[in-house]
Amino acid sequence: MTEAREYDVVVVGGGNAALCAALTAREAGASVVVLERAPREFRGGNSRHTRNLRCAHDAPTAMLTGSYAEDEFYADLLRVNANETDESLARLLICRSKTCTEWMSKYGVRFQSALRGTLHLSRTNLFFLGGGKALMNSYYAAAERMGIEVLYDAEVVSIDVRDRSVRLQPNDSRGVRLQPDLRGKALILASGGFESNLAWLKEAWGDAADNFIVRGTPYNTGVPLRALLDAGAQPIGDPRACHAIAVDARAPKFDGGIVTRLDCIPLGIVLNQLGERFADEGEDLWPKRYASWGTLVARQPGQVAYCLVDAKTANLFMPSVFPPIVANTIPELAVQLGLPADRVSDTVARFNDAVRPGAFDLEVLDDCHTRGLTPEKSHWAQPLDTPPFWGYPLRPGITFTYLGLRVDETMRVMRTDDAPMQNVYAAGEIMSGNVLRRGYIAGIGMTIGTVFGRIAGESAARAAR
């Protein structure tokens, strides 16, 4: 049997958290190997679909307006998570978020101001010039310059936490022989959640999961996560909890990315297949509520819904990659969407009658609301009365799951007996449930990967020494 090859640090995963961990460990002098399950052309996990990162800052910058204090960031996080989070880790995340820009720039990452049509992010979120693909290309180029070894098509089939060895499939998808066993003085798990494992999703959601769309990478099947849980790691988070948004129902089953997201919801109304509204479309600023809509749609009959807007607001949001379904009347639109025309017409008429006069302002929680409906619309309520009318079909689009590994402030993985595993660390989506329990706030997934990836890299390099 071939003897396992040993490195100081073995990083399982190939997205933002993994590369931040690998680069940081290499900075500290450790020998590092990165195991990316995807082929080279699809490297980067969910990170290649991202646009921005949320970060605290005390004053305006070249790319950010105003200030975003640590306490405000923490309050926003608590609000979307119904006051549930690990406070010490959340505070650490937010404090360290202030250092992300400078560190990322060192590795060639470039930024730009918020894009036109982006709702409520110009003060809180930094946008990547070229998007997540450019971000990941910068990191991989830096890894190559620094001598970090990267293995693509490197599917992990088992992990032994006692000696921190990782067993790979003997051959990659192109038939190239891989070193089947790797061992690290320290091991970092940064391989994402289990959202692409449809059988595991069904365990949590039942048959409804058949109608979910996985908007991210198809390679996040949770094999490393399951291996650690089976080895006695302490789980954190609810199996049903996830970052799930409303995506265009015409999106592919996997890997559609951010272009399938629909941001029109605050500007219109959302109906289920019975032609009825079921949630407050204007409950809060969009970056604090957009990730609740995946679960809301998942609870509707057939896991499908439909967003309707009119010409007054049709060009105020970032468009989907798919064109809207357009009609000159509400009944015509309902027929095109496959909805009961009489019921939809009645729902729209009752909504229009309930809208109270106000000053429409998409930048704030304005005073345009309804009165006398269940549910009410709290903000940005305007009658749907100006043709042409646009409609979009919606499905739940899962980005990543929150069930993961409990960690301490050095990113060590904790056992079920509350003792840490020796020299085993986690970063990114695989441990996001420590901070994210129910909801999501735009850009925080990249913050979790960047901040905690760097901490994991520091800790692993120190342990390897």
GROMACS .gro file of C-alpha atoms in nm:
model
  465
    1MET     CA    1   0.000   0.000   0.000
    2THR     CA    2   0.131   0.345  -0.092
    3GLU     CA    3   0.236   0.549   0.209
    4ALA     CA    4   0.025   0.859   0.274
    5ARG     CA    5   0.181   1.189   0.175
    6GLU     CA    6   0.201   1.434   0.464
    7TYR     CA    7   0.155   1.812   0.467
    8ASP     CA    8   0.147   2.059   0.749
    9VAL     CA    9  -0.210   2.158   0.659
   10VAL     CA   10  -0.469   1.976   0.447
   11VAL     CA   11  -0.761   2.196   0.338
   12VAL     CA   12  -1.077   2.017   0.224
   13GLY     CA   13  -1.275   2.249  -0.005
   14GLY     CA   14  -1.202   2.497  -0.279
   15GLY     CA   15  -1.416   2.806  -0.218
   16ASN     CA   16  -1.357   3.136  -0.042
   17ALA     CA   17  -1.317   2.995   0.310
   18ALA     CA   18  -1.081   2.721   0.191
   19LEU     CA   19  -0.853   2.956  -0.002
   20CYS     CA   20  -0.849   3.215   0.276
   21ALA     CA   21  -0.744   2.937   0.515
   22ALA     CA   22  -0.482   2.801   0.275
   23LEU     CA   23  -0.328   3.140   0.198
   24THR     CA   24  -0.312   3.232   0.565
   25ALA     CA   25  -0.155   2.900   0.664
   26ARG     CA   26   0.101   2.937   0.386
   27GLU     CA   27   0.177   3.293   0.498
   28ALA     CA   28   0.271   3.138   0.832
   29GLY     CA   29   0.517   2.901   0.664
   30ALA     CA   30   0.310   2.584   0.653
   31SER     CA   31   0.309   2.342   0.360
   32VAL     CA   32  -0.049   2.332   0.231
   33VAL     CA   33  -0.258   2.120  -0.004
   34VAL     CA   34  -0.611   2.218  -0.116
   35LEU     CA   35  -0.856   1.944  -0.217
   36GLU     CA   36  -1.115   2.082  -0.457
   37ARG     CA   37  -1.380   1.831  -0.551
   38ALA     CA   38  -1.482   2.023  -0.865
   39PRO     CA   39  -1.284   2.024  -1.188
   40ARG     CA   40  -1.066   2.329  -1.244
   41GLU     CA   41  -1.321   2.508  -1.464
   42PHE     CA   42  -1.583   2.489  -1.188
   43ARG     CA   43  -1.355   2.555  -0.893
   44GLY     CA   44  -1.459   2.791  -0.616
   45GLY     CA   45  -1.774   2.635  -0.475
   46ASN     CA   46  -2.061   2.874  -0.412
   47SER     CA   47  -1.814   3.162  -0.388
   48ARG     CA   48  -1.786   3.192  -0.765
   49HIS     CA   49  -2.152   3.298  -0.775
   50THR     CA   50  -2.118   3.575  -0.516
   51ARG     CA   51  -2.110   3.951  -0.563
   52ASN     CA   52  -2.026   4.109  -0.230
   53LEU     CA   53  -1.911   4.089   0.130
   54ARG     CA   54  -2.063   4.261   0.434
   55CYS     CA   55  -1.818   4.448   0.652
   56ALA     CA   56  -1.823   4.692   0.942
   57HIS     CA   57  -1.652   5.027   0.888
   58ASP     CA   58  -1.634   5.348   1.092
   59ALA     CA   59  -1.638   5.604   0.810
   60PRO     CA   60  -1.710   5.631   0.436
   61THR     CA   61  -1.459   5.467   0.204
   62ALA     CA   62  -1.390   5.486  -0.168
   63MET     CA   63  -1.652   5.215  -0.225
   64LEU     CA   64  -1.884   5.239   0.078
   65THR     CA   65  -2.111   5.520   0.188
   66GLY     CA   66  -2.155   5.634   0.548
   67SER     CA   67  -2.050   5.409   0.834
   68TYR     CA   68  -2.161   5.068   0.955
   69ALA     CA   69  -2.084   5.026   1.323
   70GLU     CA   70  -2.014   4.689   1.482
   71ASP     CA   71  -2.318   4.720   1.708
   72GLU     CA   72  -2.547   4.793   1.412
   73PHE     CA   73  -2.406   4.493   1.224
   74TYR     CA   74  -2.467   4.274   1.530
   75ALA     CA   75  -2.822   4.409   1.572
   76ASP     CA   76  -2.896   4.332   1.207
   77LEU     CA   77  -2.766   3.977   1.252
   78LEU     CA   78  -2.979   3.921   1.562
   79ARG     CA   79  -3.287   4.060   1.392
   80VAL     CA   80  -3.279   3.818   1.099
   81ASN     CA   81  -3.197   3.524   1.329
   82ALA     CA   82  -3.472   3.592   1.585
   83ASN     CA   83  -3.206   3.675   1.847
   84GLU     CA   84  -3.031   3.338   1.814
   85THR     CA   85  -2.655   3.323   1.752
   86ASP     CA   86  -2.328   3.242   1.927
   87GLU     CA   87  -2.254   3.591   2.054
   88SER     CA   88  -1.879   3.547   2.103
   89LEU     CA   89  -1.828   3.410   1.751
   90ALA     CA   90  -2.064   3.668   1.599
   91ARG     CA   91  -1.880   3.953   1.772
   92LEU     CA   92  -1.547   3.809   1.659
   93LEU     CA   93  -1.676   3.784   1.302
   94ILE     CA   94  -1.797   4.143   1.295
   95CYS     CA   95  -1.484   4.287   1.456
   96ARG     CA   96  -1.254   4.104   1.213
   97SER     CA   97  -1.471   4.202   0.915
   98LYS     CA   98  -1.307   4.547   0.931
   99THR     CA   99  -0.976   4.395   0.820
  100CYS     CA  100  -1.108   4.200   0.520
  101THR     CA  101  -1.065   4.466   0.252
  102GLU     CA  102  -0.695   4.525   0.313
  103TRP     CA  103  -0.618   4.154   0.337
  104MET     CA  104  -0.813   4.063   0.023
  105SER     CA  105  -0.653   4.347  -0.174
  106LYS     CA  106  -0.313   4.201  -0.095
  107TYR     CA  107  -0.407   3.896  -0.300
  108GLY     CA  108  -0.530   4.088  -0.602
  109VAL     CA  109  -0.900   4.124  -0.518
  110ARG     CA  110  -1.050   4.447  -0.650
  111PHE     CA  111  -1.372   4.619  -0.549
  112GLN     CA  112  -1.640   4.842  -0.697
  113SER     CA  113  -1.938   5.042  -0.572
  114ALA     CA  114  -2.282   4.883  -0.545
  115LEU     CA  115  -2.435   4.802  -0.883
  116ARG     CA  116  -2.733   4.990  -1.024
  117GLY     CA  117  -3.056   4.821  -0.918
  118THR     CA  118  -2.899   4.673  -0.603
  119LEU     CA  119  -3.128   4.739  -0.306
  120HIS     CA  120  -2.994   4.889   0.019
  121LEU     CA  121  -2.632   4.767   0.011
  122SER     CA  122  -2.421   5.072  -0.079
  123ARG     CA  123  -2.342   5.140   0.288
  124THR     CA  124  -2.289   4.788   0.419
  125ASN     CA  125  -2.147   4.568   0.142
  126LEU     CA  126  -1.834   4.574  -0.071
  127PHE     CA  127  -1.882   4.446  -0.428
  128PHE     CA  128  -1.614   4.240  -0.604
  129LEU     CA  129  -1.500   4.378  -0.936
  130GLY     CA  130  -1.573   4.093  -1.177
  131GLY     CA  131  -1.783   3.909  -0.918
  132GLY     CA  132  -1.704   3.592  -0.728
  133LYS     CA  133  -1.531   3.424  -1.022
  134ALA     CA  134  -1.274   3.704  -1.038
  135LEU     CA  135  -1.230   3.685  -0.660
  136MET     CA  136  -1.157   3.313  -0.672
  137ASN     CA  137  -0.926   3.347  -0.973
  138SER     CA  138  -0.722   3.600  -0.775
  139TYR     CA  139  -0.694   3.362  -0.480
  140TYR     CA  140  -0.596   3.063  -0.694
  141ALA     CA  141  -0.334   3.269  -0.876
  142ALA     CA  142  -0.189   3.373  -0.540
  143ALA     CA  143  -0.194   3.011  -0.420
  144GLU     CA  144   0.006   2.904  -0.725
  145ARG     CA  145   0.262   3.181  -0.671
  146MET     CA  146   0.302   3.080  -0.307
  147GLY     CA  147   0.354   2.710  -0.372
  148ILE     CA  148   0.021   2.584  -0.242
  149GLU     CA  149  -0.062   2.252  -0.406
  150VAL     CA  150  -0.415   2.225  -0.545
  151LEU     CA  151  -0.574   1.894  -0.643
  152TYR     CA  152  -0.885   1.920  -0.862
  153ASP     CA  153  -1.149   1.650  -0.903
  154ALA     CA  154  -1.033   1.543  -0.557
  155GLU     CA  155  -1.339   1.375  -0.410
  156VAL     CA  156  -1.301   1.295  -0.041
  157VAL     CA  157  -1.453   0.958   0.047
  158SER     CA  158  -1.342   0.930   0.411
  159ILE     CA  159  -1.164   1.123   0.686
  160ASP     CA  160  -0.985   0.977   0.987
  161VAL     CA  161  -0.972   1.249   1.251
  162ARG     CA  162  -0.737   1.048   1.473
  163ASP     CA  163  -0.440   1.090   1.240
  164ARG     CA  164  -0.598   1.366   1.024
  165SER     CA  165  -0.581   1.154   0.709
  166VAL     CA  166  -0.804   1.202   0.410
  167ARG     CA  167  -0.882   0.931   0.158
  168LEU     CA  168  -0.963   1.037  -0.198
  169GLN     CA  169  -1.114   0.857  -0.490
  170PRO     CA  170  -0.823   0.671  -0.657
  171ASN     CA  171  -0.887   0.845  -0.991
  172ASP     CA  172  -1.027   1.182  -1.083
  173SER     CA  173  -1.298   1.231  -1.348
  174ARG     CA  174  -1.034   1.240  -1.624
  175GLY     CA  175  -0.873   0.914  -1.518
  176VAL     CA  176  -0.563   1.080  -1.372
  177ARG     CA  177  -0.413   0.890  -1.081
  178LEU     CA  178  -0.440   1.075  -0.750
  179GLN     CA  179  -0.251   1.012  -0.430
  180PRO     CA  180  -0.529   0.819  -0.255
  181ASP     CA  181  -0.424   0.906   0.102
  182LEU     CA  182  -0.311   1.243   0.237
  183ARG     CA  183  -0.226   1.324   0.595
  184GLY     CA  184  -0.193   1.661   0.763
  185LYS     CA  185  -0.048   1.773   1.091
  186ALA     CA  186  -0.363   1.985   1.087
  187LEU     CA  187  -0.686   1.950   0.892
  188ILE     CA  188  -0.925   2.228   0.785
  189LEU     CA  189  -1.277   2.144   0.669
  190ALA     CA  190  -1.413   2.416   0.438
  191SER     CA  191  -1.623   2.203   0.205
  192GLY     CA  192  -1.964   2.370   0.241
  193GLY     CA  193  -2.297   2.225   0.347
  194PHE     CA  194  -2.507   1.937   0.215
  195GLU     CA  195  -2.746   2.133  -0.007
  196SER     CA  196  -2.654   1.937  -0.321
  197ASN     CA  197  -2.725   1.603  -0.152
  198LEU     CA  198  -3.090   1.563  -0.254
  199ALA     CA  199  -3.140   1.253  -0.039
  200TRP     CA  200  -3.017   1.440   0.271
  201LEU     CA  201  -3.241   1.738   0.186
  202LYS     CA  202  -3.534   1.499   0.165
  203GLU     CA  203  -3.455   1.366   0.512
  204ALA     CA  204  -3.509   1.719   0.640
  205TRP     CA  205  -3.788   1.847   0.412
  206GLY     CA  206  -3.968   1.539   0.287
  207ASP     CA  207  -4.112   1.532  -0.064
  208ALA     CA  208  -4.111   1.913  -0.083
  209ALA     CA  209  -3.736   1.892  -0.146
  210ASP     CA  210  -3.808   1.748  -0.490
  211ASN     CA  211  -3.919   2.095  -0.596
  212PHE     CA  212  -3.618   2.283  -0.457
  213ILE     CA  213  -3.359   2.442  -0.683
  214VAL     CA  214  -2.994   2.432  -0.570
  215ARG     CA  215  -2.867   2.766  -0.693
  216GLY     CA  216  -2.504   2.687  -0.605
  217THR     CA  217  -2.246   2.424  -0.686
  218PRO     CA  218  -2.356   2.061  -0.736
  219TYR     CA  219  -2.041   1.944  -0.555
  220ASN     CA  220  -2.150   2.033  -0.198
  221THR     CA  221  -2.290   1.694  -0.103
  222GLY     CA  222  -2.181   1.702   0.262
  223VAL     CA  223  -1.953   1.396   0.261
  224PRO     CA  224  -1.683   1.563   0.478
  225LEU     CA  225  -1.954   1.699   0.710
  226ARG     CA  226  -2.108   1.354   0.752
  227ALA     CA  227  -1.762   1.202   0.813
  228LEU     CA  228  -1.694   1.445   1.099
  229LEU     CA  229  -2.037   1.398   1.255
  230ASP     CA  230  -1.992   1.021   1.240
  231ALA     CA  231  -1.652   1.066   1.407
  232GLY     CA  232  -1.808   1.240   1.706
  233ALA     CA  233  -1.807   1.606   1.608
  234GLN     CA  234  -2.072   1.816   1.778
  235PRO     CA  235  -2.342   1.933   1.536
  236ILE     CA  236  -2.476   2.286   1.533
  237GLY     CA  237  -2.790   2.410   1.358
  238ASP     CA  238  -3.122   2.276   1.235
  239PRO     CA  239  -3.115   2.039   0.933
  240ARG     CA  240  -3.398   2.243   0.775
  241ALA     CA  241  -3.230   2.579   0.836
  242CYS     CA  242  -3.063   2.722   0.528
  243HIS     CA  243  -2.991   3.027   0.317
  244ALA     CA  244  -3.281   2.985   0.075
  245ILE     CA  245  -3.415   3.258  -0.150
  246ALA     CA  246  -3.683   3.288  -0.415
  247VAL     CA  247  -3.533   3.210  -0.755
  248ASP     CA  248  -3.686   3.208  -1.098
  249ALA     CA  249  -3.868   2.876  -1.135
  250ARG     CA  250  -3.716   2.841  -1.483
  251ALA     CA  251  -3.365   2.814  -1.334
  252PRO     CA  252  -3.164   2.491  -1.374
  253LYS     CA  253  -3.172   2.238  -1.092
  254PHE     CA  254  -2.808   2.314  -1.000
  255ASP     CA  255  -2.557   2.596  -1.041
  256GLY     CA  256  -2.783   2.873  -1.173
  257GLY     CA  257  -2.614   3.121  -0.944
  258ILE     CA  258  -2.705   3.476  -0.854
  259VAL     CA  259  -2.851   3.563  -1.195
  260THR     CA  260  -3.156   3.347  -1.116
  261ARG     CA  261  -3.239   3.547  -0.802
  262LEU     CA  262  -3.549   3.768  -0.810
  263ASP     CA  263  -3.535   4.103  -0.630
  264CYS     CA  264  -3.875   4.229  -0.745
  265ILE     CA  265  -4.065   4.101  -0.440
  266PRO     CA  266  -4.064   4.425  -0.232
  267LEU     CA  267  -4.199   4.615  -0.533
  268GLY     CA  268  -4.502   4.398  -0.605
  269ILE     CA  269  -4.712   4.120  -0.459
  270VAL     CA  270  -4.647   3.746  -0.436
  271LEU     CA  271  -4.922   3.486  -0.491
  272ASN     CA  272  -4.934   3.111  -0.442
  273GLN     CA  273  -5.083   2.880  -0.703
  274LEU     CA  274  -5.429   2.946  -0.558
  275GLY     CA  275  -5.391   3.314  -0.647
  276GLU     CA  276  -5.360   3.426  -0.284
  277ARG     CA  277  -5.100   3.639  -0.104
  278PHE     CA  278  -4.930   3.461   0.187
  279ALA     CA  279  -4.658   3.692   0.327
  280ASP     CA  280  -4.565   4.057   0.379
  281GLU     CA  281  -4.360   4.154   0.073
  282GLY     CA  282  -4.243   4.479   0.238
  283GLU     CA  283  -4.162   4.359   0.588
  284ASP     CA  284  -3.809   4.502   0.602
  285LEU     CA  285  -3.520   4.623   0.390
  286TRP     CA  286  -3.456   4.362   0.122
  287PRO     CA  287  -3.105   4.248   0.229
  288LYS     CA  288  -3.253   4.151   0.567
  289ARG     CA  289  -3.549   3.956   0.428
  290TYR     CA  290  -3.466   3.822   0.082
  291ALA     CA  291  -3.330   3.497   0.225
  292SER     CA  292  -3.655   3.428   0.413
  293TRP     CA  293  -3.846   3.392   0.087
  294GLY     CA  294  -3.705   3.052  -0.006
  295THR     CA  295  -3.861   2.900   0.305
  296LEU     CA  296  -4.185   3.095   0.257
  297VAL     CA  297  -4.223   2.959  -0.096
  298ALA     CA  298  -4.123   2.610   0.021
  299ARG     CA  299  -4.426   2.611   0.252
  300GLN     CA  300  -4.672   2.685  -0.029
  301PRO     CA  301  -4.863   2.421  -0.230
  302GLY     CA  302  -4.631   2.266  -0.485
  303GLN     CA  303  -4.342   2.484  -0.358
  304VAL     CA  304  -4.420   2.746  -0.622
  305ALA     CA  305  -4.525   3.113  -0.613
  306TYR     CA  306  -4.555   3.409  -0.851
  307CYS     CA  307  -4.443   3.771  -0.820
  308LEU     CA  308  -4.646   4.041  -0.996
  309VAL     CA  309  -4.524   4.397  -1.060
  310ASP     CA  310  -4.644   4.677  -1.284
  311ALA     CA  311  -4.477   4.932  -1.508
  312LYS     CA  312  -4.423   5.185  -1.224
  313THR     CA  313  -4.153   4.970  -1.063
  314ALA     CA  314  -4.055   4.722  -1.334
  315ASN     CA  315  -3.711   4.875  -1.387
  316LEU     CA  316  -3.612   4.947  -1.027
  317PHE     CA  317  -3.466   4.606  -0.942
  318MET     CA  318  -3.183   4.388  -1.071
  319PRO     CA  319  -3.344   4.173  -1.343
  320SER     CA  320  -3.342   3.795  -1.357
  321VAL     CA  321  -3.154   3.622  -1.636
  322PHE     CA  322  -3.497   3.508  -1.759
  323PRO     CA  323  -3.736   3.761  -1.918
  324PRO     CA  324  -4.060   3.845  -1.737
  325ILE     CA  325  -4.395   3.715  -1.853
  326VAL     CA  326  -4.574   4.026  -1.979
  327ALA     CA  327  -4.945   4.111  -2.028
  328ASN     CA  328  -5.159   4.423  -2.060
  329THR     CA  329  -5.418   4.312  -1.806
  330ILE     CA  330  -5.409   4.119  -1.478
  331PRO     CA  331  -5.643   3.842  -1.603
  332GLU     CA  332  -5.423   3.792  -1.912
  333LEU     CA  333  -5.114   3.772  -1.691
  334ALA     CA  334  -5.282   3.518  -1.461
  335VAL     CA  335  -5.369   3.296  -1.758
  336GLN     CA  336  -5.012   3.309  -1.887
  337LEU     CA  337  -4.883   3.212  -1.543
  338GLY     CA  338  -5.131   2.925  -1.516
  339LEU     CA  339  -5.321   3.085  -1.228
  340PRO     CA  340  -5.701   3.118  -1.173
  341ALA     CA  341  -5.777   3.452  -1.342
  342ASP     CA  342  -6.085   3.539  -1.132
  343ARG     CA  343  -5.906   3.472  -0.804
  344VAL     CA  344  -5.596   3.669  -0.907
  345SER     CA  345  -5.807   3.962  -1.026
  346ASP     CA  346  -5.993   3.966  -0.694
  347THR     CA  347  -5.667   3.948  -0.494
  348VAL     CA  348  -5.515   4.236  -0.690
  349ALA     CA  349  -5.832   4.446  -0.659
  350ARG     CA  350  -5.846   4.395  -0.281
  351PHE     CA  351  -5.476   4.479  -0.253
  352ASN     CA  352  -5.515   4.796  -0.459
  353ASP     CA  353  -5.811   4.909  -0.246
  354ALA     CA  354  -5.611   4.853   0.073
  355VAL     CA  355  -5.309   5.064  -0.029
  356ARG     CA  356  -5.285   5.383   0.181
  357PRO     CA  357  -5.137   5.701   0.030
  358GLY     CA  358  -4.773   5.767   0.116
  359ALA     CA  359  -4.436   5.885  -0.012
  360PHE     CA  360  -4.276   5.594  -0.200
  361ASP     CA  361  -3.904   5.570  -0.120
  362LEU     CA  362  -3.721   5.246  -0.193
  363GLU     CA  363  -3.415   5.357   0.005
  364VAL     CA  364  -3.593   5.360   0.344
  365LEU     CA  365  -3.879   5.191   0.528
  366ASP     CA  366  -4.136   5.425   0.375
  367ASP     CA  367  -4.499   5.492   0.474
  368CYS     CA  368  -4.659   5.320   0.174
  369HIS     CA  369  -4.856   5.038   0.335
  370THR     CA  370  -5.188   4.856   0.324
  371ARG     CA  371  -5.471   4.848   0.576
  372GLY     CA  372  -5.732   4.577   0.612
  373LEU     CA  373  -5.549   4.281   0.455
  374THR     CA  374  -5.416   3.956   0.590
  375PRO     CA  375  -5.123   3.969   0.555
  376GLU     CA  376  -5.064   4.342   0.530
  377LYS     CA  377  -4.783   4.490   0.322
  378SER     CA  378  -4.578   4.711   0.554
  379HIS     CA  379  -4.376   4.923   0.311
  380TRP     CA  380  -4.348   5.011  -0.060
  381ALA     CA  381  -4.714   4.922  -0.123
  382GLN     CA  382  -4.841   5.070  -0.449
  383PRO     CA  383  -5.148   4.971  -0.650
  384LEU     CA  384  -5.084   4.739  -0.941
  385ASP     CA  385  -5.265   4.955  -1.194
  386THR     CA  386  -5.018   5.057  -1.465
  387PRO     CA  387  -4.970   4.820  -1.762
  388PRO     CA  388  -4.783   4.638  -1.887
  389PHE     CA  389  -4.782   4.393  -1.596
  390TRP     CA  390  -4.489   4.160  -1.535
  391GLY     CA  391  -4.495   3.817  -1.373
  392TYR     CA  392  -4.220   3.581  -1.255
  393PRO     CA  393  -4.263   3.220  -1.136
  394LEU     CA  394  -4.074   3.143  -0.813
  395ARG     CA  395  -3.922   2.833  -0.655
  396PRO     CA  396  -3.718   2.788  -0.335
  397GLY     CA  397  -3.351   2.827  -0.423
  398ILE     CA  398  -3.111   2.685  -0.163
  399THR     CA  399  -2.765   2.839  -0.143
  400PHE     CA  400  -2.628   2.652   0.158
  401THR     CA  401  -2.746   2.462   0.465
  402TYR     CA  402  -2.680   2.567   0.825
  403LEU     CA  403  -2.645   2.226   0.989
  404GLY     CA  404  -2.272   2.201   1.052
  405LEU     CA  405  -1.986   2.165   1.296
  406ARG     CA  406  -1.964   2.347   1.626
  407VAL     CA  407  -1.633   2.531   1.667
  408ASP     CA  408  -1.456   2.744   1.925
  409GLU     CA  409  -1.299   3.086   1.866
  410THR     CA  410  -0.988   2.928   1.709
  411MET     CA  411  -1.213   2.732   1.468
  412ARG     CA  412  -1.129   2.400   1.636
  413VAL     CA  413  -1.406   2.145   1.579
  414MET     CA  414  -1.572   2.047   1.907
  415ARG     CA  415  -1.668   1.694   2.002
  416THR     CA  416  -2.002   1.592   2.148
  417ASP     CA  417  -1.833   1.579   2.491
  418ASP     CA  418  -1.739   1.950   2.449
  419ALA     CA  419  -1.368   1.871   2.409
  420PRO     CA  420  -1.194   1.993   2.093
  421MET     CA  421  -1.075   1.755   1.825
  422GLN     CA  422  -0.698   1.762   1.803
  423ASN     CA  423  -0.577   1.985   1.518
  424VAL     CA  424  -0.907   1.967   1.325
  425TYR     CA  425  -1.062   2.299   1.220
  426ALA     CA  426  -1.358   2.422   1.017
  427ALA     CA  427  -1.444   2.741   0.829
  428GLY     CA  428  -1.715   2.876   0.601
  429GLU     CA  429  -2.053   2.725   0.530
  430ILE     CA  430  -1.972   2.399   0.707
  431MET     CA  431  -1.969   2.589   1.040
  432SER     CA  432  -2.202   2.878   0.952
  433GLY     CA  433  -2.469   2.744   1.188
  434ASN     CA  434  -2.265   2.876   1.479
  435VAL     CA  435  -2.365   3.226   1.368
  436LEU     CA  436  -2.664   3.175   1.136
  437ARG     CA  437  -2.956   2.995   1.296
  438ARG     CA  438  -3.268   3.095   1.098
  439GLY     CA  439  -3.223   3.388   0.865
  440TYR     CA  440  -2.956   3.554   0.659
  441ILE     CA  441  -2.827   3.901   0.587
  442ALA     CA  442  -2.681   3.983   0.247
  443GLY     CA  443  -2.307   3.924   0.211
  444ILE     CA  444  -2.247   3.764   0.550
  445GLY     CA  445  -2.168   3.423   0.400
  446MET     CA  446  -1.857   3.568   0.239
  447THR     CA  447  -1.771   3.742   0.565
  448ILE     CA  448  -1.795   3.410   0.750
  449GLY     CA  449  -1.569   3.243   0.493
  450THR     CA  450  -1.311   3.522   0.486
  451VAL     CA  451  -1.284   3.591   0.859
  452PHE     CA  452  -1.314   3.238   0.991
  453GLY     CA  453  -1.109   3.096   0.704
  454ARG     CA  454  -0.820   3.320   0.802
  455ILE     CA  455  -0.855   3.226   1.169
  456ALA     CA  456  -0.862   2.855   1.078
  457GLY     CA  457  -0.548   2.901   0.868
  458GLU     CA  458  -0.369   3.078   1.152
  459SER     CA  459  -0.472   2.813   1.403
  460ALA     CA  460  -0.385   2.518   1.180
  461ALA     CA  461  -0.040   2.654   1.095
  462ARG     CA  462   0.031   2.715   1.461
  463ALA     CA  463  -0.084   2.362   1.549
  464ALA     CA  464   0.132   2.213   1.273
  465ARG     CA  465   0.439   2.385   1.417
   0.00000   0.00000   0.00000
